[in-house]
XYZ file of C-alpha atoms in Angstrom:
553
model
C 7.424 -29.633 9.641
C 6.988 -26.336 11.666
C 8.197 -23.058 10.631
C 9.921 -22.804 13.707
C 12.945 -24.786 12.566
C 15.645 -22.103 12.369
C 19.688 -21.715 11.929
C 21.608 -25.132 11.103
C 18.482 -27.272 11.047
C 16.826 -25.250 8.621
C 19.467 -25.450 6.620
C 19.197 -29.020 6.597
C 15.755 -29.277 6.312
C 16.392 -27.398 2.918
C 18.297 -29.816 1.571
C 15.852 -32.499 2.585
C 13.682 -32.854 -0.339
C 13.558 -31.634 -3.657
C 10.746 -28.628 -3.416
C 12.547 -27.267 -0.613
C 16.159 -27.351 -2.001
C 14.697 -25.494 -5.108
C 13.454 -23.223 -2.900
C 16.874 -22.598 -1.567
C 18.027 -21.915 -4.535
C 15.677 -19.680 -5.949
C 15.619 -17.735 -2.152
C 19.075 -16.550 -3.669
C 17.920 -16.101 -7.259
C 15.318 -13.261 -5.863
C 17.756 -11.620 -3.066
C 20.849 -11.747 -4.686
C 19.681 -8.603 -8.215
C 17.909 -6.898 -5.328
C 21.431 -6.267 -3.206
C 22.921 -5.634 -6.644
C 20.750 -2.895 -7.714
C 19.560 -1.424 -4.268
C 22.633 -1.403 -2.558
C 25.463 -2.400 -3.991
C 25.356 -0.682 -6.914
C 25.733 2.798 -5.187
C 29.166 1.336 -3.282
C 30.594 1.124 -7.410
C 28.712 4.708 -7.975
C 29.949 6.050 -5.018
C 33.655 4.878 -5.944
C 33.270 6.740 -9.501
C 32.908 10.162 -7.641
C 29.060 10.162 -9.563
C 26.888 12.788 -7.613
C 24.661 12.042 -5.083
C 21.562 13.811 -6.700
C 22.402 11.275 -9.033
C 22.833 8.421 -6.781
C 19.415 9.848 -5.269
C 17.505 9.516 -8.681
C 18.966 6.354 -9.540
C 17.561 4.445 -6.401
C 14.176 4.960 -7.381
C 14.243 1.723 -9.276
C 13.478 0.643 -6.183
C 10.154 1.757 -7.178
C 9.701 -1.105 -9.195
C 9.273 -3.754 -5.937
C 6.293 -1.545 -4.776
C 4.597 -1.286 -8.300
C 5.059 -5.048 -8.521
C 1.300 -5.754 -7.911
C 0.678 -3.372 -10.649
C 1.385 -6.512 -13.206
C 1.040 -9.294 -11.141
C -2.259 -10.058 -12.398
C -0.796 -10.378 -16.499
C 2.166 -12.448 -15.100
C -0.191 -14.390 -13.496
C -2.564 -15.167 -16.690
C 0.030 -15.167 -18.754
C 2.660 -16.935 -20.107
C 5.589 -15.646 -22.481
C 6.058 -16.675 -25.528
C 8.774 -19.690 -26.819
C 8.952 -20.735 -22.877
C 5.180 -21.799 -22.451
C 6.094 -25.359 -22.822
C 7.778 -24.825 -19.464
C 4.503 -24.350 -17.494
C 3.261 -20.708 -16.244
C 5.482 -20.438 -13.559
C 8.466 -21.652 -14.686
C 8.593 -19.835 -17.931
C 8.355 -16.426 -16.459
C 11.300 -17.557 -13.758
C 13.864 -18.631 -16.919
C 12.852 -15.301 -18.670
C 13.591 -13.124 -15.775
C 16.719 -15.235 -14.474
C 18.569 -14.938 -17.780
C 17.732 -11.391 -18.731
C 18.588 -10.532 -15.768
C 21.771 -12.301 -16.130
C 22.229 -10.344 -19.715
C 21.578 -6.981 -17.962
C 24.366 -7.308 -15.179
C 27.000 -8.281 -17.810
C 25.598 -5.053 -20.248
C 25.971 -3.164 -16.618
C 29.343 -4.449 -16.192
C 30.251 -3.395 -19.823
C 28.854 0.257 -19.327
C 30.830 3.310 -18.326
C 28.573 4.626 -15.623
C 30.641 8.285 -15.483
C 30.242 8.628 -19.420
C 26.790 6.527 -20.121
C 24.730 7.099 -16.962
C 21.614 7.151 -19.292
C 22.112 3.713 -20.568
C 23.078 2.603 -17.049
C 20.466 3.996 -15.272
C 17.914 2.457 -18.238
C 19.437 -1.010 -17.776
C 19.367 -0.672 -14.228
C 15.852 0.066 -13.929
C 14.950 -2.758 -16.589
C 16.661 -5.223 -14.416
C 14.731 -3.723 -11.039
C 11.358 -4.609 -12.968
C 13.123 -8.062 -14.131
C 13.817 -8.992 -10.497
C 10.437 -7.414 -9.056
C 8.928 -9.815 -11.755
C 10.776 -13.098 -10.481
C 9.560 -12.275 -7.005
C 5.793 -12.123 -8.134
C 6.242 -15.445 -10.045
C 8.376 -16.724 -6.696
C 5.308 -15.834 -4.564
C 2.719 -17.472 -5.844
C 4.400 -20.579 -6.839
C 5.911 -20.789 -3.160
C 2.195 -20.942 -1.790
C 0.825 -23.350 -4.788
C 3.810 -26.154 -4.912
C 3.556 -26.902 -0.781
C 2.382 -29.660 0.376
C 1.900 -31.773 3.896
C 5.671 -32.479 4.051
C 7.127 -29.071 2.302
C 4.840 -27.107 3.847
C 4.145 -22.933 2.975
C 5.550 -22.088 6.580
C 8.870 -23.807 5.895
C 8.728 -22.917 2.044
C 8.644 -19.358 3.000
C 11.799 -19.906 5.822
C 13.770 -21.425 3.626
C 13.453 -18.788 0.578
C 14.322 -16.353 3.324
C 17.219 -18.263 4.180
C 18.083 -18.043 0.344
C 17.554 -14.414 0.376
C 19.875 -13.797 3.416
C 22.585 -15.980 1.368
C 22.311 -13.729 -1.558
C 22.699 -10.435 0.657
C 25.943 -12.393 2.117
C 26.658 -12.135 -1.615
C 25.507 -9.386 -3.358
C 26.912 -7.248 -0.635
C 29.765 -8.222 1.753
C 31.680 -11.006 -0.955
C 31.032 -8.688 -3.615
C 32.461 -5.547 -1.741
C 35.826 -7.887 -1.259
C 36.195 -9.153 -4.558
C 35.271 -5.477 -5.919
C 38.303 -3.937 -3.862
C 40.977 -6.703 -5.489
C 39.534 -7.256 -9.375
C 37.171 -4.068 -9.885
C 33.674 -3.466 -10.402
C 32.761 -4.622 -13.997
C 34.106 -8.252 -13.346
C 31.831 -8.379 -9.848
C 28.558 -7.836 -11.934
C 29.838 -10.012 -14.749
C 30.606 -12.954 -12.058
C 27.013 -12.164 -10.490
C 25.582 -12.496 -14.125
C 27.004 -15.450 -14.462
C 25.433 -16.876 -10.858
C 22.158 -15.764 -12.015
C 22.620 -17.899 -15.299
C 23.464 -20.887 -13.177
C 20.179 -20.440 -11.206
C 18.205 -21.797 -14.254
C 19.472 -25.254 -13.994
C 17.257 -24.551 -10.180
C 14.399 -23.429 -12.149
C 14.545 -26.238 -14.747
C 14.053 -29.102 -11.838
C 11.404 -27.249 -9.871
C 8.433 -28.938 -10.053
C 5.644 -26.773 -11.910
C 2.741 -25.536 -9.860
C -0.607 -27.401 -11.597
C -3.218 -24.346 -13.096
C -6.023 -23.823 -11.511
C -9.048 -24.357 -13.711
C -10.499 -21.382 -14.699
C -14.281 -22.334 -13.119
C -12.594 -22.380 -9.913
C -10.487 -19.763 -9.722
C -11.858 -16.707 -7.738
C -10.043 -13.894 -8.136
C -12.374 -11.530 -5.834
C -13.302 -15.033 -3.005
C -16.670 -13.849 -1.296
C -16.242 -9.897 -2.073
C -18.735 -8.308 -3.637
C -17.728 -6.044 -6.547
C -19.628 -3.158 -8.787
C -21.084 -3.904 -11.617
C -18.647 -3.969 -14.457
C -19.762 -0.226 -15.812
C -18.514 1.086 -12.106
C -16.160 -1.039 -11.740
C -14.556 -0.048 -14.981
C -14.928 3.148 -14.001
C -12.943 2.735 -10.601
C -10.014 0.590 -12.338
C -9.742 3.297 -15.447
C -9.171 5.856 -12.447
C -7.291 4.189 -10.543
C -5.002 2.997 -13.475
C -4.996 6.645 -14.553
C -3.472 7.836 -11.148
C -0.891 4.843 -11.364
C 0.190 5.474 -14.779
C 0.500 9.408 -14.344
C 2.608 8.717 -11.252
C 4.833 6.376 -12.775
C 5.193 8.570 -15.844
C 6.128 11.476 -14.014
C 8.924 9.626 -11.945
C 10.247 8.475 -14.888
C 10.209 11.641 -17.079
C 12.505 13.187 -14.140
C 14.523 11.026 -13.780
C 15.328 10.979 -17.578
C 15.504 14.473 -17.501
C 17.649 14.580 -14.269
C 19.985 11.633 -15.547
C 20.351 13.372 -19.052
C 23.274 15.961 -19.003
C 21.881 19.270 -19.190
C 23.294 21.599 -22.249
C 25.760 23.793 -22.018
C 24.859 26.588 -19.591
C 21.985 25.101 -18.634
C 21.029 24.086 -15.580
C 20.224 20.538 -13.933
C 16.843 19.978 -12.968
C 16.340 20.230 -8.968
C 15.279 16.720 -7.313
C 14.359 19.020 -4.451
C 11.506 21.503 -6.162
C 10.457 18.042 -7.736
C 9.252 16.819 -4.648
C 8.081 19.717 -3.212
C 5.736 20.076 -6.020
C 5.088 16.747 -7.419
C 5.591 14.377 -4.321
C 2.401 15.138 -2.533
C 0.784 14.829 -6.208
C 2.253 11.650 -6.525
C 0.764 10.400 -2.931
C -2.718 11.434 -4.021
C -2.543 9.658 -7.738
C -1.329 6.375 -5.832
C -2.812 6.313 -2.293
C -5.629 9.073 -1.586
C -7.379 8.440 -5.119
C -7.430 4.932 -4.645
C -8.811 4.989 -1.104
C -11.697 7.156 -2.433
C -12.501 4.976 -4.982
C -12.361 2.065 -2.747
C -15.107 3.694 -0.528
C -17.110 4.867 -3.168
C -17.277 0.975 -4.867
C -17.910 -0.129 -1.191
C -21.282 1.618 -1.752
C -21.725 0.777 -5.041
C -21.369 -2.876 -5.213
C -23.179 -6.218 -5.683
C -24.138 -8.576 -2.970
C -22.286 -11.410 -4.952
C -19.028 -11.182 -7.299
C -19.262 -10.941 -11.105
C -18.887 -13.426 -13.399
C -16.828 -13.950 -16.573
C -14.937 -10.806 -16.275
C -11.389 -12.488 -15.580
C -8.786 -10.159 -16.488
C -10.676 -7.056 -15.020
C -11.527 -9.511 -11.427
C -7.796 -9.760 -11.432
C -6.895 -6.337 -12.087
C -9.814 -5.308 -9.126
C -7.991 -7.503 -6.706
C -4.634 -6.185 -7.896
C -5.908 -2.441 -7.206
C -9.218 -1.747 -5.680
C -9.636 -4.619 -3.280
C -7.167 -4.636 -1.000
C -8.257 -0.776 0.101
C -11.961 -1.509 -0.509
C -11.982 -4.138 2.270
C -9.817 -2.121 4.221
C -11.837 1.145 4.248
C -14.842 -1.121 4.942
C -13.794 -2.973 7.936
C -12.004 0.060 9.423
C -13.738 3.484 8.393
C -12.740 6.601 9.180
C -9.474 4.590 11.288
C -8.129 3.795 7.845
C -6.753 7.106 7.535
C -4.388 6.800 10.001
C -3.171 2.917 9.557
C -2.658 4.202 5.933
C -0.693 7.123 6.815
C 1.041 5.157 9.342
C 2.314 2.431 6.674
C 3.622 5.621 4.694
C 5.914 6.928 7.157
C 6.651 4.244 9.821
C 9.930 3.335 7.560
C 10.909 6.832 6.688
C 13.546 7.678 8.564
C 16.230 5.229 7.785
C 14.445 4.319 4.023
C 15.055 7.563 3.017
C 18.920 7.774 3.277
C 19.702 3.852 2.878
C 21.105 4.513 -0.941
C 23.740 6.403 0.363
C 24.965 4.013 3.003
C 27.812 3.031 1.368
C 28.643 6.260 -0.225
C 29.335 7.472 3.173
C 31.068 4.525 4.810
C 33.421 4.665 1.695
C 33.900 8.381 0.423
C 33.093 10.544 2.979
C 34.276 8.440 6.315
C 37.365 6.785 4.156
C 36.961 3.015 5.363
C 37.777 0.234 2.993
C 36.057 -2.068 0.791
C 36.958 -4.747 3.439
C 36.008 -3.024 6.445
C 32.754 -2.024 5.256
C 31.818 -5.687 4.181
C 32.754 -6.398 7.945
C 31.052 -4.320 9.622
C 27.934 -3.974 7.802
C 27.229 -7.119 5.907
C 28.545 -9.940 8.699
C 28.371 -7.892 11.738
C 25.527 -5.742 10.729
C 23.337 -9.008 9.704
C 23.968 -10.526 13.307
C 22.873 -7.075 14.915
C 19.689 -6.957 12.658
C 18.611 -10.403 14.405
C 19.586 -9.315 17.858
C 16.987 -6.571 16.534
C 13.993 -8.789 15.263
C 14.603 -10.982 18.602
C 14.359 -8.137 20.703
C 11.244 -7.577 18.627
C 9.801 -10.678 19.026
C 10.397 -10.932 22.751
C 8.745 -7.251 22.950
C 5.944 -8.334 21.531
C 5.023 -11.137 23.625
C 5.641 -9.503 26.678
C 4.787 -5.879 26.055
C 2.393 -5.836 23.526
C 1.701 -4.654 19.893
C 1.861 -1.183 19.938
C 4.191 -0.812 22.703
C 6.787 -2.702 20.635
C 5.673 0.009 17.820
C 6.271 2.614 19.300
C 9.854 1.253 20.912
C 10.628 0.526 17.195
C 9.694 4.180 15.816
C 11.379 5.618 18.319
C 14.808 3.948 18.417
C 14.743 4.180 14.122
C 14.518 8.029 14.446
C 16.838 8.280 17.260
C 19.629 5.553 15.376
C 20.315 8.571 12.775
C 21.696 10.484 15.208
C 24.262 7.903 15.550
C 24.857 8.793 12.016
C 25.251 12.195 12.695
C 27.597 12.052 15.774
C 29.605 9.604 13.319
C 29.502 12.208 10.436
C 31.013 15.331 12.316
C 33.575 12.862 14.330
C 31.638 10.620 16.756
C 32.505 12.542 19.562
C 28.809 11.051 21.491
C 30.059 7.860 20.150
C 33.643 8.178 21.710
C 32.193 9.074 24.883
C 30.127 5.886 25.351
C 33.032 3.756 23.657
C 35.051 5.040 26.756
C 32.008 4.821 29.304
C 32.351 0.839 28.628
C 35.955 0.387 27.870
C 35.491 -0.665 24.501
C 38.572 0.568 23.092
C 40.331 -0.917 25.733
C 39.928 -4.198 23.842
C 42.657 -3.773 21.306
C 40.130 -3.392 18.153
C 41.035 -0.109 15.914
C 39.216 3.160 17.398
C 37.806 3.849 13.531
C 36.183 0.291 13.411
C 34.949 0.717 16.870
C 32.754 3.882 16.012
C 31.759 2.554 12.888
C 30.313 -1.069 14.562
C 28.677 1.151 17.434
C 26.784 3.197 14.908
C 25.797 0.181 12.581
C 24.307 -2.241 15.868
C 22.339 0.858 16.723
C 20.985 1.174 13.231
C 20.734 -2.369 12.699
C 19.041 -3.177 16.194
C 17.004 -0.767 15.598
C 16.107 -1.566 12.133
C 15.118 -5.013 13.453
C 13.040 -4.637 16.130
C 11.299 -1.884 13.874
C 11.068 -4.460 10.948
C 9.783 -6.832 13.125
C 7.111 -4.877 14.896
C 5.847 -2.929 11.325
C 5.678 -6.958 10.014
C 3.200 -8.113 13.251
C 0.849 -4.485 12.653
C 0.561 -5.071 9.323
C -0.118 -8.417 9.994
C -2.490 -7.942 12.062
C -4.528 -5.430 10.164
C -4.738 -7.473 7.415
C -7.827 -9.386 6.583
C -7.230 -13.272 6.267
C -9.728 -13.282 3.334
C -7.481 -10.828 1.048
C -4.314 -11.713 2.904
C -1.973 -12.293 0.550
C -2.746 -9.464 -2.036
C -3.726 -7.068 0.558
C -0.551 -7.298 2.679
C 1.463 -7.257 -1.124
C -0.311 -3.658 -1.176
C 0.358 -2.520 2.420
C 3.654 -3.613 2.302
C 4.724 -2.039 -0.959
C 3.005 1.107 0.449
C 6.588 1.578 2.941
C 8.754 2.034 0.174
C 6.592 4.973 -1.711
C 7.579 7.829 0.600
C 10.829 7.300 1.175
C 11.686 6.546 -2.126
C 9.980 9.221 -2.982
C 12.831 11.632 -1.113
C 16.226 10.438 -1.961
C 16.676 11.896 -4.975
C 15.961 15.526 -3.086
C 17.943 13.976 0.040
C 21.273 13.333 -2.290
C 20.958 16.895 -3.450
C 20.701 18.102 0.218
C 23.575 16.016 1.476
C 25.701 17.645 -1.841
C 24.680 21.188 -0.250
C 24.504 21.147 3.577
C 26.580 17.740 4.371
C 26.122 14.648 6.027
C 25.370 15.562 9.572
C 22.407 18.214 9.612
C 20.543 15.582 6.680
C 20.885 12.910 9.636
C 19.307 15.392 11.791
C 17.067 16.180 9.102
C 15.968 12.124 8.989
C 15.299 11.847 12.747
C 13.450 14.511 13.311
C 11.452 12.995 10.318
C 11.118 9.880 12.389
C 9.111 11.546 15.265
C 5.935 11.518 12.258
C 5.997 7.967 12.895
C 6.071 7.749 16.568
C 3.223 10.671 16.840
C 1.162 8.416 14.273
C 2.130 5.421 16.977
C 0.535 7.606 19.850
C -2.825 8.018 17.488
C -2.988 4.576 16.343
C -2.604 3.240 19.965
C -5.072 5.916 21.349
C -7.430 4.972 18.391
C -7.484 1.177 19.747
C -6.021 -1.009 16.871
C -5.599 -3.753 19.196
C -9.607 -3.707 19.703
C -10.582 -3.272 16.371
C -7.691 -6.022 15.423
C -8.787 -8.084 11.919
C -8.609 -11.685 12.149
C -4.939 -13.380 11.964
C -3.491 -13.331 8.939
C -2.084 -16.761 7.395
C 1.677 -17.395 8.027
C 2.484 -17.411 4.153
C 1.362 -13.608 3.763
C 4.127 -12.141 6.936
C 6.581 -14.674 5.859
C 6.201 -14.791 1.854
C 5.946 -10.771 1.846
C 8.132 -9.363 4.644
C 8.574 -5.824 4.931
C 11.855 -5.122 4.168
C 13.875 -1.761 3.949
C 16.826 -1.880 1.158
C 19.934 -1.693 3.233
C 23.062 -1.445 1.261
């Protein structure tokens, strides 16, 4: 069947055989924690009057879907214990599905003003719960299709499942939130998640590959083990110290400081530690990836399983990278970093703004930002799509960069009174249509975002694509992609504090003028020639199975 089914006959085509109604189901199973922790959950923060330094900490869980490839290779060998009997894949999906169903009812059950410690801890256990499911997800998307079910309409459908889930997580759960409260929302969702295992139970288990022909590193050619020991130990050094360091902040920052004493600064920590952090994870591994490009073996080694799977995981997907491209990799890398920035960096506090500092409802928000917003977001990736076959790659890039930085000044004009926003409200006699002037503003300035969102998603999805070798598709565009969230993440904490100490408005400001990084890296990547140095294709299950997606409350 071809991917291109869409809309009411995909639907249908979902429900058409029993791999691909699974799939359905377990689309939802992987979207709908992800809107509960990344998004939602700072609406019920934002509601308890907890900080936004706070809030800003707290959403780098998020964290946890960009270090997923860090243990996909042990959830990919391994299989837990008392659920083995349910094959490799489907053990790991009822272990994650019903923890994670246990960890939104202990959420629900936690005081988030008096025990933000425990909440944030649970929180960030469920993050690496649901980041876990989607590794599992992944590969046993690509190794269950088959002529009639095929990876292409697989990987539509779980997105189909995912966009259900968002529908959810975000815009039902806002509604229900504003009649019954916050606990009972994450208790219901708990109980949604529990009912996905009966979905896991009748999926079909993916057969093992025997060990003789799996091939962890396919034609690469890799160190000998000494060196490449030596490249994985620093490479998992850099990892580790970054993770640690993250985490021993944001203990430290969630931890309620003694009396007189003073909270530690999310600001001064990324000053000093996020560029630190970039090196351990990015620059360190890209030098070690050239150096075992000189080092290595004209054919793969043998027998060394686990560290062939951890090489893939963390050495490969740069090492074939920094081969094919050189000295060019330095910019595609730093373009990956920032390309996202501007609107990744402040998404956490979406809904903290639409509902404490603007005043709309629980209601209104759901409106405008989960039903209308999602139709705006398409409009977005259309206008995308259509750019690209008529314009060109990097044309459509640099469209996208630009209209993502310029979007947050919609933001801005909305946060000091939407004066800009009146003005072209008026210009088309769009009040004139009886709708409420507050909702008016409020739509304008989310189907700028949102359009602009799209067509950015949708061109970063085709570069990366397109940069990424078809050999190491799948685990190289894992890395890339997870690569978009480091920066920004990476930010909110210190971009809560500033919005606690200068306001809304000038931190919009702030955002956009951060987007311009992107569109100058645009102007050096098109000037370099990407489209002339362009790797071969990659296969549809990588863009579709790993799309690049910024959390949007």
């Amino acid at each position: 069947m071809s991917q291109r089914v869409k809309g009411w006959g995909l639907f249908k085509a979902a429900l058409g055989s029993r791999k691909t109604a699974v799939m359905l189901a377990l689309g939802f199973s992987s979207g709908l924690p992800f809107v509960l922790l990344i998004g939602t959950l700072n609406a019920w923060l934002g509601e308890l009057k907890v900080s936004l330094a706070t809030i800003g900490v707290l959403s780098w869980i998020g964290l946890a879907y960009a270090f997923k490839f860090l243990w996909s290779p042990l959830v990919d060998r391994a299989r837990p214990p008392l659920l083995a009997r349910l094959g490799r894949r489907r053990s790991w999906l009822v272990l994650c599905q019903v923890s994670l169903a246990i960890l939104l009812w202990l959420l629900a059950l936690t005081d988030p003003i008096n025990a933000i410690g425990t909440f944030a801890g649970l929180a960030v256990l469920a993050a690496f719960l649901s980041a876990t499911q989607d590794v599992v997800l992944d590969a046993w998307r690509i190794e269950i299709a088959d002529d009639v079910a095929t990876v292409e309409l697989l990987s539509a459908v779980y997105q189909l499942g995912n966009r259900f889930a968002a529908l959810a997580g975000g815009a039902l759960a806002l509604v229900i939130a504003a009649r019954t409260g916050w606990p009972l929302v994450y208790m219901g969702m708990g109980i949604a998640m529990l009912v996905l295992v009966a979905a896991t139970l009748a999926a079909p288990e993916a057969l093992d590959v025997p060990e003789d022909r799996a091939r962890p590193l396919g034609d690469h050619a890799a160190p000998d083990p000494r060196r490449r020991a030596i490249a994985l130990a620093i490479v998992g050094v850099g990892w580790g110290a970054a993770i640690l360091l993250l985490g021993a902040f944001m203990v430290e920052a969630l931890t309620p400081p003694p009396p007189g004493g003073k909270a530690p600064s999310a600001g001064d920590f990324t000053k000093l530690w996020g560029p630190w952090i970039v090196v351990m994870t990015v620059i360190v591994p890209a030098l070690v990836a050239a150096w075992t490009n000189r080092v290595r073996q004209p054919t793969p080694q043998a027998g060394r399983r686990a560290l062939d799977h951890c090489y893939r995981a963390l050495v490969l997907p740069l090492a074939e990278l920094v081969d094919r491209l050189r000295w060019g990799a330095i910019v595609v890398v730093a373009l990956i970093l920032v390309y996202r920035i501007c609107d990744s960096i402040w998404a956490p506090f979406a809904f903290p703004f639409y509902l404490d500092f603007l005043g709309y409802s629980n209601d209104e928000v759901a409106f405008a930002s989960k039903m209308f917003g999602v139709l705006m977001t398409i409009a977005g990736v259309a206008l995308g799509g259509l750019m690209f076959t008529t314009l060109g790659r990097m044309p459509t890039m640099l469209a996208g960069a630009a209209t993502a930085a310029a979007s947050n000044l919609l933001y801005a004009d909305l946060a000091t009174g939407g004066a800009g926003i009146d003005a072209f409200a008026g210009f088309f006699g769009l009040y004139g249509l009886g709708a409420d002037a507050r909702m008016v503003r409020l739509m304008i300035a989310i189907s700028g975002e949102n359009i602009a969102g799209g067509l950015a998603g949708a061109a970063f999805v085709g570069y990366i694509s397109s940069i990424t070798s078809r050999t190491y598709s799948a685990v190289q565009y894992a890395l890339l992609s997870s690569l978009t969230f480091l920066v920004g993440a990476l930010g909110r904490a210190a971009m809560g504090e500033a919005i606690e100490q200068i306001g809304y408005a000038p931190v919009f400001r702030f955002t956009a003028l951060l987007g311009l990084l992107a569109v100058a890296l645009v102007l050096v990547e098109w000037w370099r020639g990407a489209p002339r140095v362009r790797a071969p294709e990659v296969p549809p299950e990588a863009s579709l199975a790993n799309p690049v997606e910024v959390p949007k409350p």
